[in-house]
């Protein structure tokens, strides 16, 4: 269990640190004059699509975080929001059976002992 937690933490940190470094690189190239505004926006849009796919891979909690950020035009660049908005309607379904399995595994009891209804 300890290794699974460590592995998951490393996976999450890898995704977000990679995003941060790519965003910084894109911004530096634009600010230094190497890229036009159009190229800057195009690259940010590509990175937004990448982070959206990564959030889908990371699972339901991270999808919710992406959905939250897709509404925050005050703190998130437009190119990212345009991609994160896809998480509002175009999310693959999450199996109820899988949810039950995860809950039972994590809490160590059958679902009917944990909840009156599910």
Tab-separated table of N, CA and C in Angstrom:
chain	number	residue	atom	x	y	z
A	1	UNK	N	0.828	-1.201	0.000
A	1	UNK	CA	0.000	0.000	0.000
A	1	UNK	C	0.868	1.260	0.000
A	2	UNK	N	1.937	1.225	0.812
A	2	UNK	CA	2.829	2.378	0.895
A	2	UNK	C	3.437	2.683	-0.471
A	3	UNK	N	3.829	1.632	-1.204
A	3	UNK	CA	4.439	1.832	-2.524
A	3	UNK	C	3.423	2.368	-3.530
A	4	UNK	N	2.184	1.943	-3.396
A	4	UNK	CA	1.140	2.436	-4.294
A	4	UNK	C	0.921	3.934	-4.072
A	5	UNK	N	0.944	4.357	-2.826
A	5	UNK	CA	0.778	5.777	-2.506
A	5	UNK	C	1.956	6.575	-3.049
A	6	UNK	N	3.147	6.063	-2.854
A	6	UNK	CA	4.343	6.731	-3.374
A	6	UNK	C	4.328	6.817	-4.887
A	7	UNK	N	3.932	5.726	-5.543
A	7	UNK	CA	3.872	5.698	-6.998
A	7	UNK	C	2.853	6.719	-7.513
A	8	UNK	N	1.701	6.765	-6.864
A	8	UNK	CA	0.646	7.705	-7.275
A	8	UNK	C	1.104	9.152	-7.060
A	9	UNK	N	1.748	9.400	-5.931
A	9	UNK	CA	2.263	10.746	-5.663
A	9	UNK	C	3.281	11.156	-6.717
A	10	UNK	N	4.161	10.250	-7.081
A	10	UNK	CA	5.172	10.537	-8.110
A	10	UNK	C	4.502	10.812	-9.452
A	11	UNK	N	3.462	10.044	-9.772
A	11	UNK	CA	2.737	10.245	-11.027
A	11	UNK	C	2.107	11.642	-11.081
A	12	UNK	N	1.462	12.032	-9.999
A	12	UNK	CA	0.809	13.342	-9.940
A	12	UNK	C	1.848	14.455	-10.039
A	13	UNK	N	2.912	14.356	-9.260
A	13	UNK	CA	3.960	15.381	-9.292
A	13	UNK	C	4.625	15.449	-10.662
A	14	UNK	N	4.807	14.322	-11.307
A	14	UNK	CA	5.429	14.312	-12.642
A	14	UNK	C	4.560	15.077	-13.637
A	15	UNK	N	3.258	14.835	-13.627
A	15	UNK	CA	2.356	15.542	-14.542
A	15	UNK	C	2.397	17.054	-14.309
A	16	UNK	N	2.262	17.453	-13.060
A	16	UNK	CA	2.156	18.874	-12.783
A	16	UNK	C	3.491	19.609	-12.885
A	17	UNK	N	4.585	18.960	-12.525
A	17	UNK	CA	5.882	19.619	-12.702
A	17	UNK	C	6.214	19.744	-14.182
A	18	UNK	N	5.859	18.742	-14.971
A	18	UNK	CA	6.066	18.806	-16.420
A	18	UNK	C	5.257	19.960	-17.011
A	19	UNK	N	4.009	20.091	-16.600
A	19	UNK	CA	3.172	21.193	-17.063
A	19	UNK	C	3.799	22.532	-16.706
A	20	UNK	N	4.233	22.670	-15.473
A	20	UNK	CA	4.815	23.931	-15.012
A	20	UNK	C	6.046	24.300	-15.837
A	21	UNK	N	6.927	23.338	-16.042
A	21	UNK	CA	8.152	23.608	-16.805
A	21	UNK	C	7.843	23.977	-18.254
A	22	UNK	N	6.883	23.280	-18.862
A	22	UNK	CA	6.498	23.603	-20.238
A	22	UNK	C	5.870	24.996	-20.321
A	23	UNK	N	5.028	25.329	-19.353
A	23	UNK	CA	4.405	26.651	-19.333
A	23	UNK	C	5.462	27.738	-19.196
A	24	UNK	N	6.412	27.538	-18.323
A	24	UNK	CA	7.493	28.523	-18.136
A	24	UNK	C	8.293	28.687	-19.422
A	25	UNK	N	8.578	27.580	-20.092
A	25	UNK	CA	9.340	27.626	-21.334
A	25	UNK	C	8.584	28.404	-22.414
A	26	UNK	N	7.306	28.109	-22.551
A	26	UNK	CA	6.464	28.809	-23.529
A	26	UNK	C	6.451	30.310	-23.231
A	27	UNK	N	6.261	30.658	-21.984
A	27	UNK	CA	6.196	32.069	-21.579
A	27	UNK	C	7.522	32.778	-21.836
A	28	UNK	N	8.630	32.118	-21.499
A	28	UNK	CA	9.956	32.711	-21.729
A	28	UNK	C	10.206	32.989	-23.209
A	29	UNK	N	9.840	32.036	-24.055
A	29	UNK	CA	10.052	32.215	-25.497
A	29	UNK	C	9.234	33.385	-26.032
A	30	UNK	N	8.034	33.548	-25.517
A	30	UNK	CA	7.196	34.665	-25.940
A	30	UNK	C	7.760	35.994	-25.420
A	31	UNK	N	8.092	36.025	-24.135
A	31	UNK	CA	8.575	37.266	-23.534
A	31	UNK	C	9.922	37.706	-24.108
A	32	UNK	N	10.728	36.757	-24.548
A	32	UNK	CA	12.036	37.105	-25.112
A	32	UNK	C	11.930	37.564	-26.572
A	33	UNK	N	10.746	37.423	-27.155
A	33	UNK	CA	10.546	37.848	-28.530
A	33	UNK	C	10.802	36.764	-29.565
A	34	UNK	N	11.113	35.555	-29.105
A	34	UNK	CA	11.360	34.448	-30.040
A	34	UNK	C	10.076	33.985	-30.715
A	35	UNK	N	8.944	34.149	-30.024
A	35	UNK	CA	7.661	33.710	-30.557
A	35	UNK	C	6.719	34.896	-30.706
A	36	UNK	N	5.903	34.820	-31.733
A	36	UNK	CA	4.837	35.807	-31.904
A	36	UNK	C	3.706	35.487	-30.926
A	37	UNK	N	2.785	36.415	-30.806
A	37	UNK	CA	1.630	36.180	-29.929
A	37	UNK	C	0.800	34.997	-30.427
A	38	UNK	N	0.675	34.883	-31.758
A	38	UNK	CA	-0.090	33.765	-32.331
A	38	UNK	C	0.557	32.428	-31.989
A	39	UNK	N	1.879	32.341	-32.103
A	39	UNK	CA	2.605	31.100	-31.770
A	39	UNK	C	2.463	30.798	-30.276
A	40	UNK	N	2.570	31.830	-29.454
A	40	UNK	CA	2.419	31.697	-28.008
A	40	UNK	C	1.049	31.103	-27.659
A	41	UNK	N	-0.007	31.654	-28.256
A	41	UNK	CA	-1.360	31.168	-27.975
A	41	UNK	C	-1.559	29.746	-28.497
A	42	UNK	N	-0.981	29.452	-29.660
A	42	UNK	CA	-1.072	28.105	-30.222
A	42	UNK	C	-0.404	27.074	-29.305
A	43	UNK	N	0.781	27.398	-28.817
A	43	UNK	CA	1.499	26.468	-27.930
A	43	UNK	C	0.793	26.311	-26.594
A	44	UNK	N	0.223	27.397	-26.087
A	44	UNK	CA	-0.535	27.301	-24.838
A	44	UNK	C	-1.773	26.434	-25.023
A	45	UNK	N	-2.407	26.544	-26.160
A	45	UNK	CA	-3.577	25.719	-26.444
A	45	UNK	C	-3.186	24.243	-26.490
A	46	UNK	N	-2.058	23.935	-27.122
A	46	UNK	CA	-1.571	22.546	-27.155
A	46	UNK	C	-1.283	22.037	-25.750
A	47	UNK	N	-0.656	22.885	-24.933
A	47	UNK	CA	-0.359	22.483	-23.561
A	47	UNK	C	-1.647	22.322	-22.761
A	48	UNK	N	-2.643	23.161	-23.027
A	48	UNK	CA	-3.944	23.013	-22.370
A	48	UNK	C	-4.588	21.684	-22.712
A	49	UNK	N	-4.467	21.271	-23.980
A	49	UNK	CA	-5.014	19.965	-24.393
A	49	UNK	C	-4.271	18.835	-23.682
A	50	UNK	N	-2.963	19.003	-23.541
A	50	UNK	CA	-2.164	17.977	-22.857
A	50	UNK	C	-2.556	17.858	-21.386
A	51	UNK	N	-2.714	18.978	-20.706
A	51	UNK	CA	-3.085	18.923	-19.290
A	51	UNK	C	-4.490	18.356	-19.122
A	52	UNK	N	-5.383	18.657	-20.059
A	52	UNK	CA	-6.733	18.099	-20.005
A	52	UNK	C	-6.688	16.577	-20.105
A	53	UNK	N	-5.888	16.054	-21.030
A	53	UNK	CA	-5.739	14.599	-21.164
A	53	UNK	C	-5.110	13.988	-19.916
A	54	UNK	N	-4.141	14.680	-19.337
A	54	UNK	CA	-3.504	14.176	-18.120
A	54	UNK	C	-4.489	14.140	-16.956
A	55	UNK	N	-5.348	15.140	-16.856
A	55	UNK	CA	-6.358	15.137	-15.796
A	55	UNK	C	-7.320	13.967	-15.974
A	56	UNK	N	-7.672	13.671	-17.211
A	56	UNK	CA	-8.530	12.514	-17.475
A	56	UNK	C	-7.840	11.221	-17.038
A	57	UNK	N	-6.548	11.120	-17.304
A	57	UNK	CA	-5.794	9.916	-16.899
A	57	UNK	C	-5.681	9.795	-15.378
A	58	UNK	N	-5.574	10.945	-14.711
A	58	UNK	CA	-5.401	10.923	-13.260
A	58	UNK	C	-6.679	10.546	-12.521
A	59	UNK	N	-7.834	10.743	-13.152
A	59	UNK	CA	-9.067	10.254	-12.554
A	59	UNK	C	-10.037	11.323	-12.094
A	60	UNK	N	-11.145	10.860	-11.489
A	60	UNK	CA	-12.283	11.730	-11.165
A	60	UNK	C	-11.962	12.948	-10.304
A	61	UNK	N	-11.129	12.816	-9.308
A	61	UNK	CA	-10.814	13.961	-8.450
A	61	UNK	C	-10.120	15.050	-9.248
A	62	UNK	N	-9.197	14.651	-10.097
A	62	UNK	CA	-8.454	15.622	-10.893
A	62	UNK	C	-9.323	16.212	-12.005
A	63	UNK	N	-10.258	15.438	-12.502
A	63	UNK	CA	-11.213	15.964	-13.483
A	63	UNK	C	-12.031	17.080	-12.830
A	64	UNK	N	-12.456	16.862	-11.595
A	64	UNK	CA	-13.210	17.894	-10.869
A	64	UNK	C	-12.378	19.157	-10.695
A	65	UNK	N	-11.100	19.001	-10.375
A	65	UNK	CA	-10.213	20.163	-10.239
A	65	UNK	C	-10.125	20.899	-11.575
A	66	UNK	N	-9.989	20.154	-12.666
A	66	UNK	CA	-9.962	20.762	-13.996
A	66	UNK	C	-11.246	21.496	-14.313
A	67	UNK	N	-12.383	20.904	-13.939
A	67	UNK	CA	-13.668	21.554	-14.147
A	67	UNK	C	-13.743	22.865	-13.363
A	68	UNK	N	-13.249	22.842	-12.147
A	68	UNK	CA	-13.234	24.052	-11.322
A	68	UNK	C	-12.392	25.138	-11.995
A	69	UNK	N	-11.180	24.780	-12.422
A	69	UNK	CA	-10.300	25.770	-13.045
A	69	UNK	C	-10.840	26.263	-14.382
A	70	UNK	N	-11.656	25.464	-15.043
A	70	UNK	CA	-12.205	25.885	-16.341
A	70	UNK	C	-13.171	27.050	-16.201
A	71	UNK	N	-13.563	27.354	-14.984
A	71	UNK	CA	-14.481	28.474	-14.750
A	71	UNK	C	-13.766	29.699	-14.182
A	72	UNK	N	-12.459	29.597	-13.999
A	72	UNK	CA	-11.704	30.662	-13.325
A	72	UNK	C	-10.901	31.513	-14.304
A	73	UNK	N	-11.596	32.264	-15.135
A	73	UNK	CA	-10.954	33.126	-16.129
A	73	UNK	C	-10.068	34.176	-15.453
A	74	UNK	N	-10.311	34.449	-14.174
A	74	UNK	CA	-9.518	35.449	-13.454
A	74	UNK	C	-8.119	34.958	-13.092
A	75	UNK	N	-7.908	33.629	-13.064
A	75	UNK	CA	-6.582	33.117	-12.674
A	75	UNK	C	-5.960	32.152	-13.676
A	76	UNK	N	-6.742	31.692	-14.643
A	76	UNK	CA	-6.248	30.711	-15.616
A	76	UNK	C	-6.284	31.333	-17.011
A	77	UNK	N	-5.180	31.227	-17.767
A	77	UNK	CA	-5.160	31.793	-19.117
A	77	UNK	C	-6.254	31.197	-20.012
A	78	UNK	N	-6.764	32.038	-20.910
A	78	UNK	CA	-7.862	31.660	-21.796
A	78	UNK	C	-7.568	30.386	-22.592
A	79	UNK	N	-6.335	30.235	-23.083
A	79	UNK	CA	-5.992	29.054	-23.890
A	79	UNK	C	-6.157	27.765	-23.082
A	80	UNK	N	-5.867	27.823	-21.807
A	80	UNK	CA	-6.045	26.641	-20.953
A	80	UNK	C	-7.520	26.415	-20.664
A	81	UNK	N	-8.234	27.494	-20.402
A	81	UNK	CA	-9.670	27.377	-20.114
A	81	UNK	C	-10.412	26.766	-21.297
A	82	UNK	N	-10.056	27.191	-22.507
A	82	UNK	CA	-10.720	26.646	-23.694
A	82	UNK	C	-10.582	25.129	-23.763
A	83	UNK	N	-9.463	24.605	-23.311
A	83	UNK	CA	-9.258	23.153	-23.303
A	83	UNK	C	-9.910	22.500	-22.080
A	84	UNK	N	-9.767	23.129	-20.929
A	84	UNK	CA	-10.345	22.563	-19.704
A	84	UNK	C	-11.873	22.510	-19.757
A	85	UNK	N	-12.491	23.402	-20.530
A	85	UNK	CA	-13.949	23.392	-20.677
A	85	UNK	C	-14.450	22.056	-21.212
A	86	UNK	N	-13.589	21.356	-21.953
A	86	UNK	CA	-13.985	20.047	-22.481
A	86	UNK	C	-14.293	19.057	-21.360
A	87	UNK	N	-13.746	19.316	-20.178
A	87	UNK	CA	-14.016	18.436	-19.035
A	87	UNK	C	-15.435	18.633	-18.496
A	88	UNK	N	-16.118	19.676	-18.924
A	88	UNK	CA	-17.484	19.921	-18.449
A	88	UNK	C	-18.471	18.908	-19.030
A	89	UNK	N	-18.316	18.590	-20.317
A	89	UNK	CA	-19.300	17.738	-20.979
A	89	UNK	C	-18.723	16.469	-21.609
A	90	UNK	N	-17.464	16.463	-21.917
A	90	UNK	CA	-16.870	15.358	-22.675
A	90	UNK	C	-15.992	14.464	-21.816
A	91	UNK	N	-16.516	14.003	-20.699
A	91	UNK	CA	-15.759	13.143	-19.802
A	91	UNK	C	-16.280	11.716	-19.932
A	92	UNK	N	-15.369	10.749	-20.096
A	92	UNK	CA	-15.844	9.366	-20.173
A	92	UNK	C	-16.536	8.954	-18.873
A	93	UNK	N	-17.549	8.112	-18.963
A	93	UNK	CA	-18.271	7.685	-17.755
A	93	UNK	C	-17.367	6.889	-16.816
A	94	UNK	N	-17.684	6.962	-15.539
A	94	UNK	CA	-16.947	6.235	-14.516
A	94	UNK	C	-17.881	5.160	-13.972
A	95	UNK	N	-17.460	3.931	-14.038
A	95	UNK	CA	-18.280	2.789	-13.654
A	95	UNK	C	-18.645	2.816	-12.167
A	96	UNK	N	-19.936	2.625	-11.888
A	96	UNK	CA	-20.385	2.510	-10.501
A	96	UNK	C	-19.799	1.286	-9.818
A	97	UNK	N	-19.652	0.200	-10.567
A	97	UNK	CA	-19.047	-1.015	-10.009
A	97	UNK	C	-17.610	-0.769	-9.605
A	98	UNK	N	-16.897	-0.014	-10.434
A	98	UNK	CA	-15.510	0.318	-10.111
A	98	UNK	C	-15.448	1.193	-8.868
A	99	UNK	N	-16.383	2.123	-8.744
A	99	UNK	CA	-16.442	2.974	-7.555
A	99	UNK	C	-16.641	2.133	-6.299
A	100	UNK	N	-17.536	1.171	-6.369
A	100	UNK	CA	-17.784	0.276	-5.239
A	100	UNK	C	-16.503	-0.487	-4.882
A	101	UNK	N	-15.831	-1.036	-5.875
A	101	UNK	CA	-14.581	-1.773	-5.628
A	101	UNK	C	-13.538	-0.895	-4.930
A	102	UNK	N	-13.396	0.323	-5.396
A	102	UNK	CA	-12.406	1.234	-4.810
A	102	UNK	C	-12.773	1.563	-3.371
A	103	UNK	N	-14.044	1.884	-3.128
A	103	UNK	CA	-14.493	2.218	-1.770
A	103	UNK	C	-14.273	1.043	-0.830
A	104	UNK	N	-14.667	-0.153	-1.257
A	104	UNK	CA	-14.506	-1.334	-0.403
A	104	UNK	C	-13.033	-1.622	-0.128
A	105	UNK	N	-12.197	-1.484	-1.143
A	105	UNK	CA	-10.758	-1.745	-0.966
A	105	UNK	C	-10.140	-0.712	-0.025
A	106	UNK	N	-10.475	0.539	-0.221
A	106	UNK	CA	-9.860	1.600	0.577
A	106	UNK	C	-10.357	1.610	2.029
A	107	UNK	N	-11.630	1.297	2.222
A	107	UNK	CA	-12.195	1.348	3.574
A	107	UNK	C	-12.224	-0.014	4.267
A	108	UNK	N	-11.915	-1.072	3.515
A	108	UNK	CA	-11.759	-2.395	4.118
A	108	UNK	C	-13.034	-3.088	4.553
A	109	UNK	N	-14.177	-2.671	4.022
A	109	UNK	CA	-15.451	-3.293	4.380
A	109	UNK	C	-16.344	-3.333	3.151
A	110	UNK	N	-17.305	-4.265	3.146
A	110	UNK	CA	-18.289	-4.291	2.054
A	110	UNK	C	-19.118	-3.009	2.051
A	111	UNK	N	-19.537	-2.615	0.883
A	111	UNK	CA	-20.265	-1.357	0.715
A	111	UNK	C	-21.551	-1.315	1.534
A	112	UNK	N	-22.242	-2.453	1.678
A	112	UNK	CA	-23.504	-2.461	2.429
A	112	UNK	C	-23.296	-2.301	3.930
A	113	UNK	N	-22.064	-2.521	4.409
A	113	UNK	CA	-21.761	-2.250	5.813
A	113	UNK	C	-21.384	-0.785	6.034
A	114	UNK	N	-20.996	-0.127	4.980
A	114	UNK	CA	-20.554	1.264	5.074
A	114	UNK	C	-21.683	2.257	4.851
A	115	UNK	N	-22.624	1.922	3.966
A	115	UNK	CA	-23.699	2.841	3.591
A	115	UNK	C	-25.041	2.111	3.610
A	116	UNK	N	-26.094	2.818	3.990
A	116	UNK	CA	-27.438	2.250	3.937
A	116	UNK	C	-27.849	2.005	2.491
A	117	UNK	N	-27.565	2.994	1.617
A	117	UNK	CA	-27.835	2.853	0.186
A	117	UNK	C	-26.644	3.414	-0.580
A	118	UNK	N	-26.445	2.856	-1.770
A	118	UNK	CA	-25.365	3.353	-2.624
A	118	UNK	C	-25.797	3.250	-4.056
